[in-house]
Structures are given as structure tokens and as C-alpha cells.
Amino acid sequence: MFIAQDLRKKNIAEYILYMWQVEDIIRAYDCNLTKIRREYIEKFDNSREEKEEMADWYGNLIRMMNQEGCREKGHLQINNILIRDLNELHQQLLQSSQFPFYNAEYYRVLPFVVELRNKSDKEACEIETCLNALYGTIMLKLQKKEISTETNHAIKEISTFMGMLSDYYLEDKTKGLKFE
């Protein structure tokens, strides 16, 4: 919860990836708040008050997951809305001539995105495809599975691109980007 709050302010792509991980943690505990409290939250070195805040936060997420039908798979609407917002900003940046470095980075990463979309969810927008690739790589690393040199290269490019988009997102939210 505290990590999520910090990431939301600093890097929206990392925040989304973190929230996807939280969704998976909740699923791993069968969407059971009692188990999450006892087996997960209690392991943190936080005050009793902070642990109660965490339990409330996880409880709210569990409630939303149940209501939104993403108890077993999928993502919370709050996370999907952020992806939509990121994708809208992405489109604005591409359509503007004011962001040539962003455009250059996009075209550098586009072949990877096309390849990934052809292998997976063709309905996902480019930004969600990038996030799926990053999240998948995180999961592979957590499982200590080998990642090919080609995949590492693609992920590095995608990560740079998503970092740039996240920076523009933050700038747009704090100062407001001016588009032609």
C-alpha cells in the first residue's frame, strides 16, 4: 500500500505493474483477507496502525475484485482506466510534432510491440502490450527462469519507452503538457 502510494506519484507504469502484482498476491491468498492479514501483512515491520491501514486497503481491493469479476484473472477497473489514460497520452504525444524524442523511441520499440501483439492479446492496446511484456518478464525473473538475450534487449527498449511515457504522464498531471 505504501509502495503503491509512492509509485503512483513517481512512475505510473511501475505503479500499474505493482498493482498487477498486488492483484496476483490477493489471488494467491484466495481473496481471503484473514489469510492476507495473518500470512502476509503481519510479516511487515510496520506499526499496528499501519497494518490496519494495509488490511483496509487490501480489503477494499478484494471487494472490488469480487464486484468486478476479476477474482481469478483480469485487472481492476481502476488499473484499466490508468492504462487507457496512458494510451490516450501516448496517442497525443505521437500526433504532436513537439515530442520528437518520444516518437523516435516509439518507432524503436514498435517492432517488439508488433511481435508481442502477434503472439498474445491482439485486442490489447500498444501500451498494455508493453506492460504485459514487462510484467511477464518480472514473473519469469521471480521464477528464476532464463530469459533470452533477444527478450532482454526488447524488454530494455520497452522499459525505456515506458519510462519516457511515465515521465510525460507525470509532467502532464503536475504541469500540464501543451499539445499543438
PDB file of C-alpha atoms in Angstrom:
ATOM      1  CA  MET A   1       0.000   0.000   0.000  1.00  0.00           C
ATOM      2  CA  PHE A   2       2.706   2.470   0.966  1.00  0.00           C
ATOM      3  CA  ILE A   3       4.795   1.412  -2.027  1.00  0.00           C
ATOM      4  CA  ALA A   4       1.760   1.866  -4.289  1.00  0.00           C
ATOM      5  CA  GLN A   5       1.179   5.388  -2.967  1.00  0.00           C
ATOM      6  CA  ASP A   6       4.803   6.307  -3.613  1.00  0.00           C
ATOM      7  CA  LEU A   7       4.926   4.746  -7.094  1.00  0.00           C
ATOM      8  CA  ARG A   8       1.680   6.449  -8.144  1.00  0.00           C
ATOM      9  CA  LYS A   9       3.371   9.808  -7.569  1.00  0.00           C
ATOM     10  CA  LYS A  10       6.669   8.885  -9.284  1.00  0.00           C
ATOM     11  CA  ASN A  11       6.152   6.397 -12.122  1.00  0.00           C
ATOM     12  CA  ILE A  12       2.713   5.377 -13.369  1.00  0.00           C
ATOM     13  CA  ALA A  13       3.966   2.364 -15.348  1.00  0.00           C
ATOM     14  CA  GLU A  14       5.737   0.951 -12.287  1.00  0.00           C
ATOM     15  CA  TYR A  15       2.593   1.668 -10.259  1.00  0.00           C
ATOM     16  CA  ILE A  16       0.443  -0.352 -12.695  1.00  0.00           C
ATOM     17  CA  LEU A  17       2.918  -3.229 -12.651  1.00  0.00           C
ATOM     18  CA  TYR A  18       2.963  -3.136  -8.855  1.00  0.00           C
ATOM     19  CA  MET A  19      -0.833  -3.145  -8.722  1.00  0.00           C
ATOM     20  CA  TRP A  20      -0.941  -6.156 -11.045  1.00  0.00           C
ATOM     21  CA  GLN A  21       1.413  -7.885  -8.622  1.00  0.00           C
ATOM     22  CA  VAL A  22      -0.899  -6.952  -5.726  1.00  0.00           C
ATOM     23  CA  GLU A  23      -3.826  -8.461  -7.635  1.00  0.00           C
ATOM     24  CA  ASP A  24      -1.813 -11.671  -8.013  1.00  0.00           C
ATOM     25  CA  ILE A  25      -0.878 -11.656  -4.318  1.00  0.00           C
ATOM     26  CA  ILE A  26      -4.557 -11.328  -3.420  1.00  0.00           C
ATOM     27  CA  ARG A  27      -5.376 -14.238  -5.735  1.00  0.00           C
ATOM     28  CA  ALA A  28      -2.577 -16.320  -4.203  1.00  0.00           C
ATOM     29  CA  TYR A  29      -4.346 -15.894  -0.847  1.00  0.00           C
ATOM     30  CA  ASP A  30      -7.712 -16.859  -2.399  1.00  0.00           C
ATOM     31  CA  CYS A  31      -9.034 -13.313  -1.954  1.00  0.00           C
ATOM     32  CA  ASN A  32      -9.202 -14.066   1.763  1.00  0.00           C
ATOM     33  CA  LEU A  33      -8.442 -11.025   3.918  1.00  0.00           C
ATOM     34  CA  THR A  34      -7.951 -13.114   7.065  1.00  0.00           C
ATOM     35  CA  LYS A  35      -5.201 -15.119   5.348  1.00  0.00           C
ATOM     36  CA  ILE A  36      -3.641 -11.963   3.902  1.00  0.00           C
ATOM     37  CA  ARG A  37      -3.577 -10.365   7.356  1.00  0.00           C
ATOM     38  CA  ARG A  38      -2.127 -13.408   9.094  1.00  0.00           C
ATOM     39  CA  GLU A  39       0.295 -14.690   6.453  1.00  0.00           C
ATOM     40  CA  TYR A  40       1.284 -11.528   4.603  1.00  0.00           C
ATOM     41  CA  ILE A  41       0.620  -8.234   6.369  1.00  0.00           C
ATOM     42  CA  GLU A  42       1.858  -9.496   9.739  1.00  0.00           C
ATOM     43  CA  LYS A  43       5.299 -10.150   8.237  1.00  0.00           C
ATOM     44  CA  PHE A  44       5.888  -6.450   7.596  1.00  0.00           C
ATOM     45  CA  ASP A  45       7.728  -4.373  10.141  1.00  0.00           C
ATOM     46  CA  ASN A  46       5.018  -1.748  10.436  1.00  0.00           C
ATOM     47  CA  SER A  47       3.114  -0.278  13.338  1.00  0.00           C
ATOM     48  CA  ARG A  48      -0.237  -1.778  14.334  1.00  0.00           C
ATOM     49  CA  GLU A  49      -1.970   1.277  12.850  1.00  0.00           C
ATOM     50  CA  GLU A  50      -0.134   0.903   9.523  1.00  0.00           C
ATOM     51  CA  LYS A  51      -1.012  -2.797   9.407  1.00  0.00           C
ATOM     52  CA  GLU A  52      -4.671  -1.893   9.934  1.00  0.00           C
ATOM     53  CA  GLU A  53      -4.418   0.621   7.084  1.00  0.00           C
ATOM     54  CA  MET A  54      -2.907  -2.085   4.904  1.00  0.00           C
ATOM     55  CA  ALA A  55      -5.654  -4.529   5.836  1.00  0.00           C
ATOM     56  CA  ASP A  56      -8.299  -1.946   4.954  1.00  0.00           C
ATOM     57  CA  TRP A  57      -6.591  -1.293   1.623  1.00  0.00           C
ATOM     58  CA  TYR A  58      -6.345  -4.992   0.779  1.00  0.00           C
ATOM     59  CA  GLY A  59      -9.927  -5.490   1.942  1.00  0.00           C
ATOM     60  CA  ASN A  60     -11.125  -2.764  -0.423  1.00  0.00           C
ATOM     61  CA  LEU A  61      -9.168  -4.295  -3.297  1.00  0.00           C
ATOM     62  CA  ILE A  62     -10.643  -7.732  -2.555  1.00  0.00           C
ATOM     63  CA  ARG A  63     -14.152  -6.236  -2.528  1.00  0.00           C
ATOM     64  CA  MET A  64     -13.503  -4.519  -5.876  1.00  0.00           C
ATOM     65  CA  MET A  65     -12.047  -7.692  -7.392  1.00  0.00           C
ATOM     66  CA  ASN A  66     -15.136  -9.632  -6.329  1.00  0.00           C
ATOM     67  CA  GLN A  67     -17.528  -6.962  -7.618  1.00  0.00           C
ATOM     68  CA  GLU A  68     -15.673  -6.572 -10.928  1.00  0.00           C
ATOM     69  CA  GLY A  69     -15.338 -10.283 -11.609  1.00  0.00           C
ATOM     70  CA  CYS A  70     -11.559 -10.353 -11.646  1.00  0.00           C
ATOM     71  CA  ARG A  71     -11.118 -12.720  -8.746  1.00  0.00           C
ATOM     72  CA  GLU A  72      -9.327 -15.287 -10.914  1.00  0.00           C
ATOM     73  CA  LYS A  73      -7.949 -13.222 -13.785  1.00  0.00           C
ATOM     74  CA  GLY A  74      -8.058  -9.771 -15.316  1.00  0.00           C
ATOM     75  CA  HIS A  75      -7.413  -6.397 -13.782  1.00  0.00           C
ATOM     76  CA  LEU A  76      -9.305  -3.929 -11.653  1.00  0.00           C
ATOM     77  CA  GLN A  77     -11.090  -1.136 -13.482  1.00  0.00           C
ATOM     78  CA  ILE A  78      -9.004   1.469 -11.647  1.00  0.00           C
ATOM     79  CA  ASN A  79      -5.920  -0.059 -13.255  1.00  0.00           C
ATOM     80  CA  ASN A  80      -7.564  -0.422 -16.674  1.00  0.00           C
ATOM     81  CA  ILE A  81      -8.557   3.249 -16.581  1.00  0.00           C
ATOM     82  CA  LEU A  82      -4.934   4.218 -15.938  1.00  0.00           C
ATOM     83  CA  ILE A  83      -3.855   2.146 -18.930  1.00  0.00           C
ATOM     84  CA  ARG A  84      -6.496   3.880 -21.043  1.00  0.00           C
ATOM     85  CA  ASP A  85      -5.263   7.275 -19.803  1.00  0.00           C
ATOM     86  CA  LEU A  86      -1.673   6.321 -20.597  1.00  0.00           C
ATOM     87  CA  ASN A  87      -2.696   5.145 -24.051  1.00  0.00           C
ATOM     88  CA  GLU A  88      -4.560   8.413 -24.716  1.00  0.00           C
ATOM     89  CA  LEU A  89      -1.478  10.401 -23.699  1.00  0.00           C
ATOM     90  CA  HIS A  90       0.639   8.115 -25.888  1.00  0.00           C
ATOM     91  CA  GLN A  91      -1.587   8.909 -28.875  1.00  0.00           C
ATOM     92  CA  GLN A  92      -1.413  12.653 -28.166  1.00  0.00           C
ATOM     93  CA  LEU A  93       2.378  12.533 -27.936  1.00  0.00           C
ATOM     94  CA  LEU A  94       2.619  10.665 -31.242  1.00  0.00           C
ATOM     95  CA  GLN A  95       0.308  13.104 -33.010  1.00  0.00           C
ATOM     96  CA  SER A  96       2.240  16.148 -31.824  1.00  0.00           C
ATOM     97  CA  SER A  97       5.401  17.353 -33.523  1.00  0.00           C
ATOM     98  CA  GLN A  98       6.610  18.724 -30.177  1.00  0.00           C
ATOM     99  CA  PHE A  99       7.907  15.384 -28.909  1.00  0.00           C
ATOM    100  CA  PRO A 100      10.408  14.054 -31.475  1.00  0.00           C
ATOM    101  CA  PHE A 101      12.388  12.028 -28.914  1.00  0.00           C
ATOM    102  CA  TYR A 102       9.221  10.243 -27.820  1.00  0.00           C
ATOM    103  CA  ASN A 103       8.346   9.496 -31.434  1.00  0.00           C
ATOM    104  CA  ALA A 104      11.855   8.171 -32.079  1.00  0.00           C
ATOM    105  CA  GLU A 105      11.680   5.911 -29.025  1.00  0.00           C
ATOM    106  CA  TYR A 106       8.229   4.681 -30.078  1.00  0.00           C
ATOM    107  CA  TYR A 107       9.459   3.674 -33.532  1.00  0.00           C
ATOM    108  CA  ARG A 108      12.482   1.974 -31.956  1.00  0.00           C
ATOM    109  CA  VAL A 109      10.191  -0.174 -29.796  1.00  0.00           C
ATOM    110  CA  LEU A 110       7.386  -0.693 -32.345  1.00  0.00           C
ATOM    111  CA  PRO A 111       8.805  -3.888 -33.942  1.00  0.00           C
ATOM    112  CA  PHE A 112       8.886  -5.531 -30.497  1.00  0.00           C
ATOM    113  CA  VAL A 113       5.327  -4.417 -29.767  1.00  0.00           C
ATOM    114  CA  VAL A 114       4.076  -5.761 -33.105  1.00  0.00           C
ATOM    115  CA  GLU A 115       5.792  -9.094 -32.468  1.00  0.00           C
ATOM    116  CA  LEU A 116       4.355  -9.312 -28.950  1.00  0.00           C
ATOM    117  CA  ARG A 117       0.829  -8.446 -30.103  1.00  0.00           C
ATOM    118  CA  ASN A 118       1.006 -11.163 -32.742  1.00  0.00           C
ATOM    119  CA  LYS A 119       1.961 -13.706 -30.052  1.00  0.00           C
ATOM    120  CA  SER A 120      -0.572 -12.653 -27.422  1.00  0.00           C
ATOM    121  CA  ASP A 121      -3.630 -10.464 -26.915  1.00  0.00           C
ATOM    122  CA  LYS A 122      -4.280  -8.757 -30.229  1.00  0.00           C
ATOM    123  CA  GLU A 123      -7.059  -6.697 -28.617  1.00  0.00           C
ATOM    124  CA  ALA A 124      -4.719  -5.017 -26.130  1.00  0.00           C
ATOM    125  CA  CYS A 125      -3.524  -1.521 -26.951  1.00  0.00           C
ATOM    126  CA  GLU A 126       0.183  -0.965 -27.514  1.00  0.00           C
ATOM    127  CA  ILE A 127       0.694   0.386 -24.004  1.00  0.00           C
ATOM    128  CA  GLU A 128      -0.983  -2.612 -22.393  1.00  0.00           C
ATOM    129  CA  THR A 129       1.106  -4.889 -24.623  1.00  0.00           C
ATOM    130  CA  CYS A 130       4.252  -3.178 -23.307  1.00  0.00           C
ATOM    131  CA  LEU A 131       3.066  -3.505 -19.712  1.00  0.00           C
ATOM    132  CA  ASN A 132       2.219  -7.191 -20.262  1.00  0.00           C
ATOM    133  CA  ALA A 133       5.734  -7.790 -21.596  1.00  0.00           C
ATOM    134  CA  LEU A 134       7.325  -6.061 -18.604  1.00  0.00           C
ATOM    135  CA  TYR A 135       5.101  -7.902 -16.131  1.00  0.00           C
ATOM    136  CA  GLY A 136       5.745 -11.236 -17.811  1.00  0.00           C
ATOM    137  CA  THR A 137       9.471 -10.655 -17.544  1.00  0.00           C
ATOM    138  CA  ILE A 138       9.142  -9.784 -13.865  1.00  0.00           C
ATOM    139  CA  MET A 139       7.282 -13.061 -13.299  1.00  0.00           C
ATOM    140  CA  LEU A 140       9.922 -15.032 -15.200  1.00  0.00           C
ATOM    141  CA  LYS A 141      12.671 -13.459 -13.093  1.00  0.00           C
ATOM    142  CA  LEU A 142      10.788 -14.236  -9.866  1.00  0.00           C
ATOM    143  CA  GLN A 143      10.551 -17.853 -11.027  1.00  0.00           C
ATOM    144  CA  LYS A 144      14.284 -17.772 -11.792  1.00  0.00           C
ATOM    145  CA  LYS A 145      13.610 -18.749 -15.409  1.00  0.00           C
ATOM    146  CA  GLU A 146      16.115 -17.959 -18.105  1.00  0.00           C
ATOM    147  CA  ILE A 147      15.380 -15.002 -20.347  1.00  0.00           C
ATOM    148  CA  SER A 148      16.915 -14.921 -23.813  1.00  0.00           C
ATOM    149  CA  THR A 149      19.285 -12.193 -24.934  1.00  0.00           C
ATOM    150  CA  GLU A 150      16.744 -11.080 -27.547  1.00  0.00           C
ATOM    151  CA  THR A 151      13.986 -10.822 -24.957  1.00  0.00           C
ATOM    152  CA  ASN A 152      16.249  -8.903 -22.573  1.00  0.00           C
ATOM    153  CA  HIS A 153      17.050  -6.458 -25.377  1.00  0.00           C
ATOM    154  CA  ALA A 154      13.361  -5.998 -26.213  1.00  0.00           C
ATOM    155  CA  ILE A 155      12.451  -5.524 -22.554  1.00  0.00           C
ATOM    156  CA  LYS A 156      15.192  -2.936 -22.104  1.00  0.00           C
ATOM    157  CA  GLU A 157      13.826  -0.949 -25.065  1.00  0.00           C
ATOM    158  CA  ILE A 158      10.231  -1.298 -23.861  1.00  0.00           C
ATOM    159  CA  SER A 159      11.258  -0.262 -20.359  1.00  0.00           C
ATOM    160  CA  THR A 160      12.978   2.875 -21.681  1.00  0.00           C
ATOM    161  CA  PHE A 161       9.916   3.721 -23.750  1.00  0.00           C
ATOM    162  CA  MET A 162       7.508   3.182 -20.845  1.00  0.00           C
ATOM    163  CA  GLY A 163       9.758   5.227 -18.566  1.00  0.00           C
ATOM    164  CA  MET A 164       9.601   8.092 -21.044  1.00  0.00           C
ATOM    165  CA  LEU A 165       5.805   7.808 -21.263  1.00  0.00           C
ATOM    166  CA  SER A 166       5.571   7.726 -17.454  1.00  0.00           C
ATOM    167  CA  ASP A 167       7.681  10.888 -17.231  1.00  0.00           C
ATOM    168  CA  TYR A 168       5.362  12.647 -19.676  1.00  0.00           C
ATOM    169  CA  TYR A 169       2.345  11.381 -17.722  1.00  0.00           C
ATOM    170  CA  LEU A 170       3.730  12.851 -14.515  1.00  0.00           C
ATOM    171  CA  GLU A 171       4.579  16.115 -16.235  1.00  0.00           C
ATOM    172  CA  ASP A 172       1.084  16.279 -17.736  1.00  0.00           C
ATOM    173  CA  LYS A 173      -0.527  15.668 -14.338  1.00  0.00           C
ATOM    174  CA  THR A 174       1.646  18.173 -12.467  1.00  0.00           C
ATOM    175  CA  LYS A 175       2.220  20.966 -15.019  1.00  0.00           C
ATOM    176  CA  GLY A 176       0.041  20.110 -17.968  1.00  0.00           C
ATOM    177  CA  LEU A 177       1.589  19.305 -21.331  1.00  0.00           C
ATOM    178  CA  LYS A 178       0.805  21.692 -24.168  1.00  0.00           C
ATOM    179  CA  PHE A 179      -0.121  19.978 -27.430  1.00  0.00           C
ATOM    180  CA  GLU A 180      -0.373  21.686 -30.805  1.00  0.00           C
TER     181      GLU A 180
END
